[in-house]
Amino acid sequence: MTQMPPLVALVGNPNAGKSALFNALTGARQKIANYPGVTVERKSGRASFSDGRPVEMIDLPGAYSLDPDSLDEAVTRDVVLGNLAGHRRPDALVIVLDAGNLDNHLRFALELIAQGLPTVVALNMIDLAERDGLRLDAQALARALGVPVIETVAVRRRGLEPLMAQLDQILKAPRPVTEPVAISVGAQNQRARDIARAAIVSETAGRQWTRRLDAILLHPVGGVVILLSLLFLMFQAVYGWSEAPIGWIESGFAWLSDGIKNVMPDGLLRSFLTDGVIAGVGSVVVFLPQILILFLFILLLEASGYMTRAAFVMDRMMAAVGLSGHSFIPLLSSFACAIPGIMATRTIMDQKERLATILIAPLMTCSARLPVYTVIIGAFIPASTVGLGIGLQGLVLFGLYIAGILGAMLAAAVIQRFVTQSRTSSFLIEMPRYQWPRLGDIAINLWQRAWVFLRRAGTIIFAATIVLWALLSFPKAPDGSNVSQVEYSVAGRIADGLEPIVSPIGFNHDIALAIIPAMAAREVAVSALATVYAIDAADEDAAATSLGPKLAADWSLATALAFLAWFVFAPQCISTIAVTRRETNGWKWPIFMVSYLFVLAYAAAGITYWTARSFGL
Amino acid sequence: MQLDRLPLNQIAVIRSIDWESLPDQEGHRLRSLGFEPGVAIEALHKGILLWRDPLAVRIGRMTVALRTKVAAAIDCEISA
Ligand SMILES: Nc1nc2c(ncn2[C@@H]2O[C@H](COP(=O)(O)OP(=O)(O)O)[C@@H](O)[C@H]2O)c(=O)[nH]1
Ligand SMILES: [Mg+2]
């Protein structure tokens, strides 16, 4: 008979190191799913005892108590109490404590221990506590709590073996299940502080890194300058550092395309592979370096502890439009991709503020817009400098980001005033200690992002480009016809229908064609244009030269600018709409979001076009 | 003295918290972050530019950011 392995839950305050411990214990054997009936992510994985017997671990969302004030915390409570339908109650708990923060973390620990499940305490981040001049007595703590306490340093894999051994023991010989002891919150908290005090052997002033750094990074003026410089550096890096790797990827795809042309006879299949697949997917994969650089910055800011400081610095400015520093973190993530950004809104306590943040997240210039911006900017904006070594192209890109931000702020103000009718926002957040980001963790995270992106390129974008290629290739224009293949194809005819709607905002036939498949994902617009032009090119040489010059020859500057303005606002991403539906439990808000964004996009493109025209562009 | 008026780097003890004046959610979160009478507290940094809001305070061994409006509900006593 096979028996289910025991289920052990890692539980504790946010930032105690649960996820780090979970990763260390389970390694690559992880599964990410949702808890039954709720959209909270459930991370589970297998660990094993020293003799190889398996144990299933789950990484519960961080919480401050069993009295929840967010969806995530409610899941933690329900799992611990065994109240979540369709989810088995854990056989044991590993309570993860930040050794440097015992006063606060012990409150929740006491509440958890009182539930009577077999429990081991992982006294984590011992290294940081020691760095800050704190010495603790784990034995004394164990005596006071009545459960075993193991010192761990999750990120250095220290203490994992004793932890697993202890876990094995308590699972074998569980304590008799006791009724939860009712004790007043005040008394419980006092007890937590007393135990914390008793566990501290000695405390030297330590170096107080966090406090000193905060004096600089939270400085009333300096802090603002530093944050803005960091953001500016981040966006410059996205452009500057990515040139070389982009070149490698481009030549890789060109090499592949040439290879196919050399071994295959001209024909439908060859056109499918080179014009459809390689041109389409290649034009998107090329942006991988930029996306990774953006994520690299965001991950570094998160892991070092700076992100909440950025929220602190931004709070008042966000308050001006009815948001708070809490919204800053999801919105900054949305610069990489709105999907993790929208998911990160779960940490926002105020539900109205959370909704407003979700609704404006798509206005942050996500990495999928970069391909579109880059191609158009490259084609229409001269690569000159405006002095001080600042490039004009970079400046225009910066302007597009700013346009998105201003649009978002405006939208937030209007939404908070008229839609959610929120009166106040709030900002109350724990600021973790600073520490060096662990490069291994960052690398794993980056790899996961790259993988998600490549999978998109390999699935949605691949499919969209194939469909588009087919729509563009059939029916075949008769030989000797003076109508081009693009005009003659199915896609050309659909675009004909769309053209009257978009021509008032300066969009031509090609754009009408490109924005249809770009509904699936924004970056498809580029591969769509690439496919359109590759197919329309009469000879191979013309097809081989890159997209930019062709656009420059074909479009007016006014049209190009209108196209950029459209992409600042247009809600062109099915995944974002799906995530919004999930996070807001229904279609009402995603429909609202899509509608208001389309209206904005149409208006912005129109205004841009006609303004540019009036300047004779 | 209200927490928002407490001079920086001055160790104090929370005397009382006016829970009534706080929205439920903020009161709840404040409690879960360890704010309650008798706890030592210290104002560390004040927010940016002319606003000087929010405030970063040390409570226990933790740094917490909160807005001055909430801080005004927390009454402290400078310890000798
Ligand atoms: N120095 C040190 N850092 C740790 C340790 N455990 C976790 N961390 C770091 O602390 C931060 C928060 O950890 P995480 O696992 O995300 O916390 P969670 O919110 O409890 O899941 C991350 O940057 C970790 O790399 C530890 O034992 N020592
Ligand atoms: Mg975690």
XYZ file of C-alpha atoms and ligand atoms in Angstrom:
726
model
C 0.000 0.000 0.000
C 1.349 3.398 -0.883
C 0.875 6.025 1.708
C 0.662 9.725 1.085
C 3.816 11.435 2.293
C 3.264 13.719 5.280
C 2.344 17.310 4.493
C 4.421 19.986 6.177
C 3.620 23.695 5.901
C 6.178 26.477 6.158
C 4.521 29.361 7.890
C 5.568 32.702 9.362
C 5.679 36.446 8.935
C 6.415 37.994 5.556
C 10.174 38.187 4.883
C 11.093 35.572 7.470
C 12.709 33.495 4.732
C 9.975 30.906 4.154
C 10.424 30.839 0.409
C 14.200 30.713 0.709
C 13.900 27.784 3.113
C 11.341 26.136 0.887
C 13.648 26.449 -2.112
C 16.573 25.093 -0.134
C 14.577 22.091 1.081
C 12.824 21.166 -2.132
C 15.344 22.256 -4.757
C 13.935 22.027 -8.234
C 11.135 19.673 -7.255
C 8.469 22.351 -7.068
C 4.946 22.651 -8.293
C 3.056 25.903 -8.612
C -0.726 25.782 -8.656
C -3.624 27.557 -6.989
C -5.319 26.747 -3.713
C -8.728 25.231 -4.348
C -11.315 27.910 -5.000
C -9.047 30.910 -4.561
C -6.493 32.591 -6.776
C -3.700 32.438 -4.278
C -0.611 30.722 -5.566
C 0.191 27.419 -3.911
C 3.834 26.415 -4.006
C 4.480 22.843 -3.065
C 7.428 20.525 -3.459
C 9.065 17.337 -2.291
C 11.787 17.202 0.293
C 13.199 14.046 1.793
C 14.398 12.765 5.133
C 17.947 11.490 5.465
C 16.850 7.938 4.608
C 15.076 9.114 1.485
C 11.446 8.989 2.640
C 9.583 11.828 0.940
C 7.734 14.654 2.609
C 5.552 17.205 0.882
C 6.257 20.815 1.767
C 4.061 23.837 1.102
C 5.201 27.436 1.255
C 2.281 29.316 2.832
C 1.737 33.025 2.141
C 3.323 35.267 4.769
C 0.984 36.452 7.518
C 1.091 38.447 10.716
C -1.583 36.518 12.529
C -4.390 34.021 12.076
C -6.754 36.978 11.938
C -6.300 37.864 8.288
C -6.405 41.207 6.569
C -5.702 40.012 3.070
C -6.714 37.190 0.785
C -3.269 35.622 1.151
C -3.420 35.689 4.918
C -6.860 34.119 4.864
C -5.452 31.161 2.949
C -2.697 30.736 5.504
C -5.237 30.676 8.309
C -7.561 28.270 6.519
C -4.779 25.830 5.696
C -3.339 25.882 9.209
C -6.754 25.397 10.787
C -7.718 22.745 8.244
C -10.669 24.825 7.079
C -9.870 25.009 3.395
C -12.239 22.721 1.540
C -10.387 20.346 -0.733
C -7.072 20.840 1.000
C -5.721 18.525 3.639
C -4.587 19.925 6.938
C -0.792 19.845 7.337
C 0.603 17.080 9.521
C 3.174 19.454 10.922
C 4.269 23.083 10.807
C 7.681 24.597 10.350
C 7.418 28.076 11.813
C 10.011 30.300 10.193
C 11.283 33.140 12.365
C 13.587 35.991 11.515
C 16.144 35.778 14.313
C 16.745 39.505 14.104
C 13.097 40.298 14.562
C 11.972 37.976 17.335
C 9.841 40.509 19.218
C 7.555 40.790 16.243
C 7.694 37.309 14.824
C 7.112 35.477 18.087
C 3.578 36.816 18.369
C 2.434 34.879 15.340
C 4.592 31.916 16.370
C 2.837 31.679 19.738
C -0.527 31.831 18.033
C 0.518 29.035 15.692
C 2.004 26.828 18.403
C -1.244 27.151 20.327
C -3.016 25.360 17.462
C -1.502 22.118 18.708
C -0.036 20.778 15.463
C 3.392 19.123 15.677
C 5.745 22.056 15.223
C 9.403 22.840 14.664
C 10.711 26.377 14.724
C 13.349 27.389 12.190
C 15.277 30.264 13.717
C 16.292 31.693 10.376
C 18.596 34.516 9.275
C 20.963 33.815 12.136
C 23.713 35.254 9.943
C 22.036 38.637 9.653
C 21.234 38.738 13.350
C 24.890 38.096 14.126
C 25.945 40.704 11.614
C 23.821 43.179 13.524
C 25.388 42.251 16.838
C 22.732 39.928 18.246
C 23.462 36.617 19.973
C 20.597 34.264 20.669
C 20.106 31.169 22.768
C 18.121 28.688 20.714
C 17.838 26.257 23.639
C 16.300 28.863 25.890
C 13.875 29.750 23.135
C 12.939 26.094 22.675
C 12.252 25.725 26.391
C 10.107 28.840 26.465
C 8.105 27.856 23.406
C 7.840 24.167 24.225
C 8.811 23.107 20.693
C 12.198 22.307 19.123
C 14.103 25.273 17.684
C 16.711 24.835 14.951
C 19.020 27.609 13.800
C 19.033 27.998 10.017
C 20.467 30.175 7.311
C 18.174 29.307 4.455
C 20.183 30.982 1.745
C 23.371 29.153 2.730
C 21.601 25.876 3.341
C 22.776 25.900 6.931
C 20.774 23.899 9.449
C 18.671 22.028 6.918
C 19.704 18.547 8.063
C 18.968 19.046 11.756
C 15.692 20.683 10.734
C 14.622 17.657 8.710
C 15.761 15.284 11.464
C 13.728 17.161 14.044
C 10.734 17.188 11.717
C 11.016 13.446 11.281
C 11.017 12.978 15.031
C 7.968 15.084 15.792
C 6.039 13.472 12.957
C 6.785 10.065 14.405
C 5.869 10.997 17.935
C 3.337 13.764 17.717
C 2.487 15.683 20.823
C -0.973 14.964 22.099
C -3.262 17.381 20.319
C -4.238 20.052 22.779
C -7.160 22.379 22.570
C -6.033 25.859 21.513
C -5.476 27.899 24.657
C -7.476 31.101 24.765
C -5.314 33.960 25.941
C -5.856 37.647 25.365
C -3.993 39.320 22.537
C -2.343 41.780 24.877
C -1.100 39.037 27.179
C 0.094 37.001 24.225
C 2.090 39.933 22.876
C 3.604 40.633 26.248
C 4.609 36.989 26.447
C 6.184 37.216 22.992
C 8.301 40.153 24.069
C 9.331 38.451 27.303
C 10.392 35.318 25.472
C 12.304 37.362 22.912
C 14.132 39.205 25.650
C 14.999 35.988 27.442
C 16.363 34.421 24.233
C 18.784 37.243 23.575
C 22.149 36.438 25.132
C 23.868 39.653 24.242
C 23.403 42.592 22.004
C 26.097 44.937 20.839
C 25.258 48.089 18.997
C 26.155 46.358 15.772
C 26.837 48.233 12.635
C 23.281 49.308 11.926
C 23.746 49.204 8.219
C 20.085 49.559 7.548
C 19.717 52.699 9.586
C 22.726 54.362 8.017
C 21.701 53.504 4.507
C 18.188 54.715 5.193
C 19.560 58.068 6.315
C 20.839 58.434 2.756
C 18.203 56.615 0.724
C 15.236 58.103 2.582
C 16.736 61.577 2.714
C 14.053 64.192 2.017
C 15.886 65.459 -1.051
C 18.716 63.026 -1.673
C 16.347 60.066 -1.560
C 14.268 61.484 -4.375
C 17.328 62.253 -6.477
C 18.679 58.747 -5.931
C 15.410 57.061 -6.860
C 14.996 59.109 -10.021
C 18.619 58.460 -11.002
C 18.155 54.755 -10.444
C 15.079 54.708 -12.641
C 16.858 56.720 -15.307
C 19.874 54.421 -15.177
C 17.548 51.460 -15.460
C 15.958 52.719 -18.651
C 19.271 53.782 -20.155
C 20.673 50.349 -19.419
C 17.751 48.712 -21.165
C 18.888 50.455 -24.297
C 22.643 50.670 -23.866
C 23.479 47.179 -22.608
C 21.249 45.348 -24.995
C 22.783 46.385 -28.303
C 25.416 43.682 -28.510
C 23.259 40.697 -27.499
C 20.508 41.902 -29.822
C 23.053 41.874 -32.634
C 23.974 38.267 -31.830
C 20.364 37.142 -31.820
C 19.675 38.929 -35.098
C 22.628 37.348 -36.824
C 21.630 33.981 -35.408
C 18.198 34.196 -36.993
C 19.616 35.571 -40.232
C 22.025 32.647 -40.342
C 19.150 30.229 -39.798
C 17.079 31.856 -42.498
C 19.961 31.809 -44.995
C 20.660 28.187 -44.152
C 17.099 27.250 -44.994
C 17.185 29.241 -48.209
C 20.333 27.395 -49.237
C 19.003 23.908 -48.689
C 15.377 24.324 -49.698
C 13.887 25.068 -53.085
C 11.812 28.217 -53.367
C 8.192 27.497 -52.567
C 5.384 27.654 -50.076
C 7.144 25.687 -47.325
C 10.269 27.804 -47.589
C 8.232 30.979 -47.482
C 6.392 29.596 -44.448
C 9.637 28.892 -42.607
C 11.617 32.001 -43.491
C 8.942 34.672 -43.932
C 6.498 33.267 -41.411
C 8.233 31.460 -38.605
C 11.728 32.901 -38.552
C 10.840 36.471 -39.446
C 7.953 36.481 -36.993
C 9.415 34.729 -33.973
C 12.867 36.187 -34.572
C 11.618 39.744 -34.508
C 10.251 39.158 -31.034
C 12.983 37.034 -29.481
C 15.350 39.866 -30.337
C 13.912 41.782 -27.390
C 14.820 39.187 -24.825
C 17.972 41.094 -23.734
C 16.027 44.287 -23.009
C 13.379 42.460 -21.072
C 15.952 40.631 -18.997
C 17.836 43.820 -18.183
C 14.617 45.391 -16.946
C 13.790 42.379 -14.813
C 17.359 42.267 -13.528
C 16.988 45.767 -12.123
C 13.627 45.053 -10.568
C 14.826 41.820 -8.987
C 17.906 43.562 -7.587
C 15.786 46.332 -6.112
C 13.490 43.762 -4.515
C 16.187 41.482 -3.156
C 18.312 44.257 -1.688
C 15.387 45.607 0.321
C 15.336 48.906 -1.579
C 11.916 48.429 -3.159
C 9.948 49.383 -0.034
C 12.189 52.455 0.306
C 11.220 53.454 -3.197
C 7.612 53.051 -2.098
C 8.342 55.307 0.878
C 9.831 57.992 -1.326
C 6.966 57.796 -3.802
C 4.128 57.645 -1.300
C 3.220 61.315 -1.172
C 3.285 61.723 -4.921
C 1.061 58.705 -5.317
C -1.246 60.093 -2.662
C -1.863 63.084 -4.899
C -3.809 60.829 -7.267
C -5.479 58.793 -4.549
C -2.959 55.944 -4.443
C -0.116 55.227 -2.039
C 3.405 53.876 -1.924
C 1.868 50.396 -1.852
C 0.863 50.810 -5.495
C 4.365 51.790 -6.494
C 5.794 48.288 -6.290
C 3.174 46.611 -8.508
C 3.352 49.521 -10.918
C 7.127 49.323 -11.187
C 6.883 45.581 -11.872
C 4.393 46.421 -14.568
C 7.193 48.090 -16.480
C 8.499 44.616 -17.056
C 5.086 43.000 -17.464
C 1.609 43.904 -16.250
C 0.863 40.324 -15.247
C 3.247 39.997 -12.277
C 2.410 43.626 -11.547
C -1.301 42.918 -11.250
C -0.632 39.859 -9.127
C 1.572 41.939 -6.839
C -1.394 44.190 -6.051
C -2.542 41.528 -3.617
C -0.356 43.085 -0.977
C -2.384 46.307 -1.137
C -4.667 46.350 1.874
C -7.166 48.873 0.637
C -9.428 47.157 -1.874
C -10.339 50.322 -3.756
C -6.725 51.269 -4.141
C -5.979 47.749 -5.276
C -8.654 47.919 -7.970
C -7.438 51.303 -9.187
C -3.889 49.965 -9.358
C -4.964 46.957 -11.390
C -6.859 49.177 -13.802
C -3.887 51.443 -14.482
C -1.168 48.779 -14.488
C -1.435 48.264 -18.271
C -0.451 51.905 -18.760
C 3.022 51.271 -17.423
C 5.176 50.661 -20.452
C 5.679 46.917 -20.314
C 8.524 45.159 -22.020
C 6.228 43.897 -24.774
C 5.876 47.455 -26.005
C 9.622 47.839 -26.318
C 9.794 45.880 -29.566
C 7.202 48.183 -31.097
C 8.806 51.338 -29.765
C 12.290 50.265 -30.743
C 11.416 49.522 -34.327
C 9.510 52.740 -34.856
C 12.010 54.925 -33.027
C 14.875 53.293 -34.881
C 13.173 53.962 -38.193
C 11.969 57.512 -37.670
C 14.035 59.221 -35.017
C 17.574 60.164 -36.019
C 20.322 58.655 -33.882
C 21.713 62.070 -32.998
C 22.503 63.447 -29.569
C 20.941 66.430 -27.887
C 24.060 67.234 -25.891
C 25.549 65.752 -22.718
C 25.777 62.442 -24.504
C 22.030 61.934 -24.264
C 20.693 60.347 -27.404
C 17.566 61.634 -29.080
C 16.234 58.113 -29.549
C 16.635 57.359 -25.858
C 14.937 60.625 -25.036
C 11.924 59.801 -27.175
C 11.694 56.408 -25.523
C 11.864 58.098 -22.142
C 9.091 60.409 -23.287
C 6.891 57.428 -24.143
C 7.419 55.988 -20.669
C 6.534 59.362 -19.171
C 3.425 59.568 -21.340
C 2.320 56.205 -19.979
C 2.995 57.291 -16.406
C 1.134 60.576 -16.808
C -1.753 58.763 -18.441
C -1.804 56.337 -15.530
C -1.767 59.094 -12.940
C -4.593 60.871 -14.672
C -6.557 57.645 -14.956
C -5.915 56.838 -11.288
C -7.156 60.216 -10.157
C -10.310 59.889 -12.235
C -10.916 56.285 -11.213
C -10.408 56.913 -7.490
C -12.630 59.967 -7.653
C -15.491 58.691 -9.785
C -15.307 54.918 -10.090
C -14.159 53.466 -6.787
C -15.066 56.716 -4.993
C -12.314 56.173 -2.527
C -11.819 58.950 0.009
C -8.442 58.105 1.426
C -5.504 55.847 0.772
C -3.206 54.411 3.385
C 0.439 53.502 3.644
C 1.669 51.186 6.359
C 4.456 48.811 5.533
C 7.334 46.921 7.098
C 10.710 47.868 5.638
C 13.060 44.877 5.587
C 16.757 45.166 6.381
C 19.110 45.775 3.494
C 21.225 42.948 2.250
C 23.291 41.951 -0.716
C 21.122 40.309 -3.344
C 22.078 36.677 -3.786
C 23.205 36.289 -7.340
C 22.136 32.652 -7.507
C 18.536 33.549 -6.643
C 18.549 36.428 -9.096
C 19.868 34.142 -11.811
C 17.166 31.557 -11.188
C 14.502 34.230 -11.252
C 15.838 35.751 -14.445
C 15.950 32.368 -16.041
C 12.293 31.835 -15.131
C 11.388 35.174 -16.747
C 13.359 34.355 -19.868
C 11.651 31.024 -20.037
C 8.180 32.541 -19.703
C 8.996 34.986 -22.480
C 10.439 32.368 -24.797
C 7.454 30.149 -24.155
C 5.220 33.013 -25.188
C 7.340 33.527 -28.280
C 7.092 29.822 -28.956
C 3.338 29.558 -28.455
C 1.119 32.646 -28.685
C 3.465 34.588 -30.891
C 4.373 31.575 -32.975
C 0.710 30.751 -33.523
C -0.204 34.347 -34.230
C 2.549 34.713 -36.799
C 1.576 31.498 -38.539
C -2.057 32.493 -38.724
C -1.029 35.880 -39.966
C 1.327 34.430 -42.543
C -1.493 32.230 -43.834
C -3.937 35.105 -43.896
C -1.379 37.116 -45.823
C -0.408 34.384 -48.235
C -3.848 33.273 -49.350
C -5.535 33.595 -51.659
C -2.600 34.060 -54.043
C -2.699 37.153 -56.177
C -2.891 36.099 -59.843
C 0.352 36.403 -61.811
C 0.735 39.717 -63.508
C -1.913 41.339 -61.346
C -1.173 44.899 -60.372
C -2.657 44.312 -56.911
C 0.023 43.358 -54.414
C -0.122 40.063 -52.535
C -0.856 41.806 -49.238
C -3.823 43.695 -50.639
C -5.156 40.581 -52.312
C -4.940 38.312 -49.239
C -7.619 37.623 -46.637
C -5.775 39.780 -44.132
C -5.628 42.617 -46.623
C -9.373 42.451 -47.014
C -9.981 42.437 -43.243
C -7.687 45.411 -42.942
C -9.698 47.115 -45.684
C -12.717 46.885 -43.419
C -10.829 48.255 -40.460
C -9.130 51.023 -42.329
C -12.007 53.525 -42.382
C -12.154 53.292 -38.595
C -8.461 53.917 -38.037
C -7.613 56.204 -40.935
C -8.891 59.288 -39.054
C -6.054 58.728 -36.595
C -3.505 58.419 -39.364
C -3.205 54.642 -39.532
C -2.517 53.119 -42.912
C -3.401 49.742 -44.279
C -0.311 48.019 -42.835
C -1.096 49.229 -39.361
C -4.701 48.143 -39.628
C -3.262 44.774 -40.552
C -0.746 44.675 -37.721
C -3.011 45.699 -34.854
C -5.361 42.758 -35.429
C -2.976 39.963 -34.449
C -1.352 42.292 -31.922
C -4.473 41.817 -29.818
C -2.947 38.541 -28.693
C 0.254 40.199 -27.522
C 1.604 43.623 -28.309
C 4.971 42.528 -29.576
C 3.227 40.614 -32.356
C 2.683 43.966 -34.055
C 6.353 43.942 -34.960
C 6.409 40.432 -36.281
C 3.187 41.180 -38.134
C 4.795 44.147 -39.854
C 7.889 42.079 -40.522
C 5.769 39.393 -42.101
C 3.774 41.874 -44.143
C 6.885 43.466 -45.550
C 8.775 40.236 -46.074
C 5.938 38.898 -48.137
C 5.377 42.034 -50.079
C 9.014 42.310 -51.046
C 9.413 41.157 -54.608
C 12.964 39.887 -54.307
C 15.033 38.265 -51.635
C 17.409 41.160 -51.191
C 14.645 43.556 -50.371
C 13.262 41.091 -47.856
C 16.632 40.643 -46.249
C 17.108 44.274 -45.304
C 15.569 45.003 -41.964
C 12.143 46.345 -41.216
C 13.053 49.865 -40.110
C 14.133 51.400 -43.414
C 11.047 50.015 -45.117
C 8.774 51.606 -42.601
C 10.688 54.865 -42.891
C 10.147 54.818 -46.617
C 6.469 53.913 -46.393
C 5.067 55.840 -43.454
C 4.868 59.537 -42.728
C 6.368 60.720 -39.462
C 2.890 61.727 -38.292
C 1.660 58.185 -38.818
C 4.634 56.748 -36.962
C 4.072 59.035 -33.996
C 0.362 58.218 -33.935
C 1.254 54.534 -33.948
C 3.528 55.065 -30.931
C 0.825 57.037 -29.134
C -1.633 54.223 -29.779
C 0.673 51.713 -28.153
C 1.171 53.868 -25.079
C -2.478 53.268 -24.204
C -3.948 50.372 -26.146
C -4.857 47.354 -23.981
C -3.428 44.869 -26.410
C -2.661 41.817 -24.376
C -4.991 38.910 -23.835
C -3.031 37.635 -20.838
C -3.445 40.935 -19.004
C -7.168 40.869 -19.573
C -7.326 37.282 -18.330
C -5.345 38.091 -15.193
C -7.533 41.107 -14.490
C -10.601 38.946 -14.775
C -9.127 36.458 -12.354
C -7.969 39.031 -9.831
C -11.241 40.980 -9.848
C -13.490 37.917 -9.976
C -15.519 38.743 -13.032
C -15.787 40.431 -16.368
C -16.965 43.813 -15.170
C -13.548 45.319 -14.509
C -11.625 43.844 -17.424
C -14.327 45.142 -19.766
C -14.148 48.539 -18.128
C -10.366 48.492 -18.440
C -10.322 47.501 -22.088
C -12.933 50.093 -23.005
C -11.333 53.042 -21.291
C -7.905 52.122 -22.637
C -9.157 51.855 -26.215
C -10.833 55.218 -25.938
C -7.607 56.712 -24.590
C -5.527 55.042 -27.289
C -7.768 56.238 -30.080
C -7.847 59.766 -28.742
C -4.099 59.888 -28.132
C -3.262 58.571 -31.591
C -5.698 60.997 -33.207
C -4.426 64.015 -31.311
C -0.829 63.064 -32.043
C -1.502 62.561 -35.721
C -3.334 65.793 -36.301
C -0.921 67.811 -34.203
C 1.998 66.372 -36.147
C 0.211 67.049 -39.415
C -0.414 70.645 -38.480
C 3.342 70.963 -38.042
C 3.735 69.612 -41.540
C 5.272 66.248 -40.564
C 3.408 63.482 22.572
C 2.009 62.285 19.286
C 4.305 60.060 17.270
C 4.322 62.422 14.293
C 5.776 65.153 16.515
C 8.353 62.997 18.225
C 11.867 64.307 17.545
C 13.988 61.989 15.405
C 16.279 59.481 17.112
C 14.556 59.862 20.437
C 13.572 56.624 22.119
C 10.046 56.693 23.450
C 7.355 54.339 24.698
C 3.851 54.115 23.313
C 1.450 55.349 25.956
C -1.832 54.850 24.177
C -3.279 54.425 20.726
C -6.513 56.045 19.688
C -7.909 53.037 17.849
C -11.269 54.742 17.374
C -9.818 57.388 15.104
C -8.229 54.817 12.778
C -9.950 52.983 9.946
C -10.420 49.304 10.894
C -7.894 48.055 8.419
C -5.133 50.342 9.516
C -5.792 49.628 13.155
C -5.627 45.935 12.442
C -2.404 46.171 10.473
C -0.916 48.441 13.118
C -1.658 45.801 15.738
C -0.169 43.053 13.654
C 2.998 45.083 13.215
C 3.335 45.205 16.993
C 2.047 48.669 17.841
C 0.542 48.656 21.315
C 0.918 50.491 24.585
C 4.141 49.781 26.424
C 6.253 49.101 23.333
C 9.433 51.077 22.666
C 9.384 53.226 19.561
C 11.726 55.635 17.828
C 11.161 57.965 14.891
C 13.961 57.413 12.376
C 13.273 59.312 9.189
C 10.766 61.764 7.854
C 9.433 61.649 4.324
C 10.447 63.579 1.294
C 10.601 67.232 0.299
C 8.186 69.559 2.010
C 5.664 66.908 2.899
C 7.854 65.222 5.518
C 5.418 62.366 5.213
C 5.382 59.322 5.567
C 7.422 58.535 8.631
C 9.842 55.654 9.213
C 9.874 54.406 12.784
C 11.609 51.627 14.643
C 9.323 49.359 16.613
C 10.879 46.357 18.282
C 13.625 45.447 15.846
C 11.629 46.357 12.829
C 11.442 49.452 10.671
C 7.917 50.427 9.702
C 6.734 53.206 7.404
C 3.462 54.921 8.200
C 1.718 58.141 7.324
C 1.736 61.033 9.749
C -2.053 60.914 9.925
C -1.863 57.468 11.472
C 1.125 58.439 13.586
C -0.956 61.226 15.082
C -3.196 58.607 16.670
C -0.256 57.166 18.595
C 0.590 58.855 21.842
C 4.168 58.409 23.094
C 6.203 59.316 26.078
C 9.900 60.044 25.786
C 11.666 57.640 28.107
C 14.185 59.059 30.464
N 21.162 36.500 4.937
C 20.084 35.717 4.887
N 19.085 36.058 4.045
C 18.004 35.267 3.991
C 17.876 34.089 4.773
N 16.683 33.519 4.486
C 16.100 34.302 3.547
N 16.894 35.347 3.244
C 16.605 36.450 2.314
O 15.564 37.221 2.876
C 14.676 37.708 1.884
C 13.255 37.271 2.177
O 13.193 35.872 2.080
P 11.931 35.108 1.508
O 12.267 33.663 1.477
O 11.450 35.718 0.239
O 10.895 35.426 2.658
P 9.372 34.981 2.763
O 8.588 36.237 2.592
O 9.247 34.460 4.169
O 9.091 33.946 1.743
C 15.185 37.159 0.565
O 15.940 38.172 -0.046
C 16.074 36.002 0.980
O 17.131 35.798 0.064
C 18.952 33.766 5.672
O 18.922 32.782 6.419
N 20.026 34.604 5.677
Mg 7.687 34.031 0.179
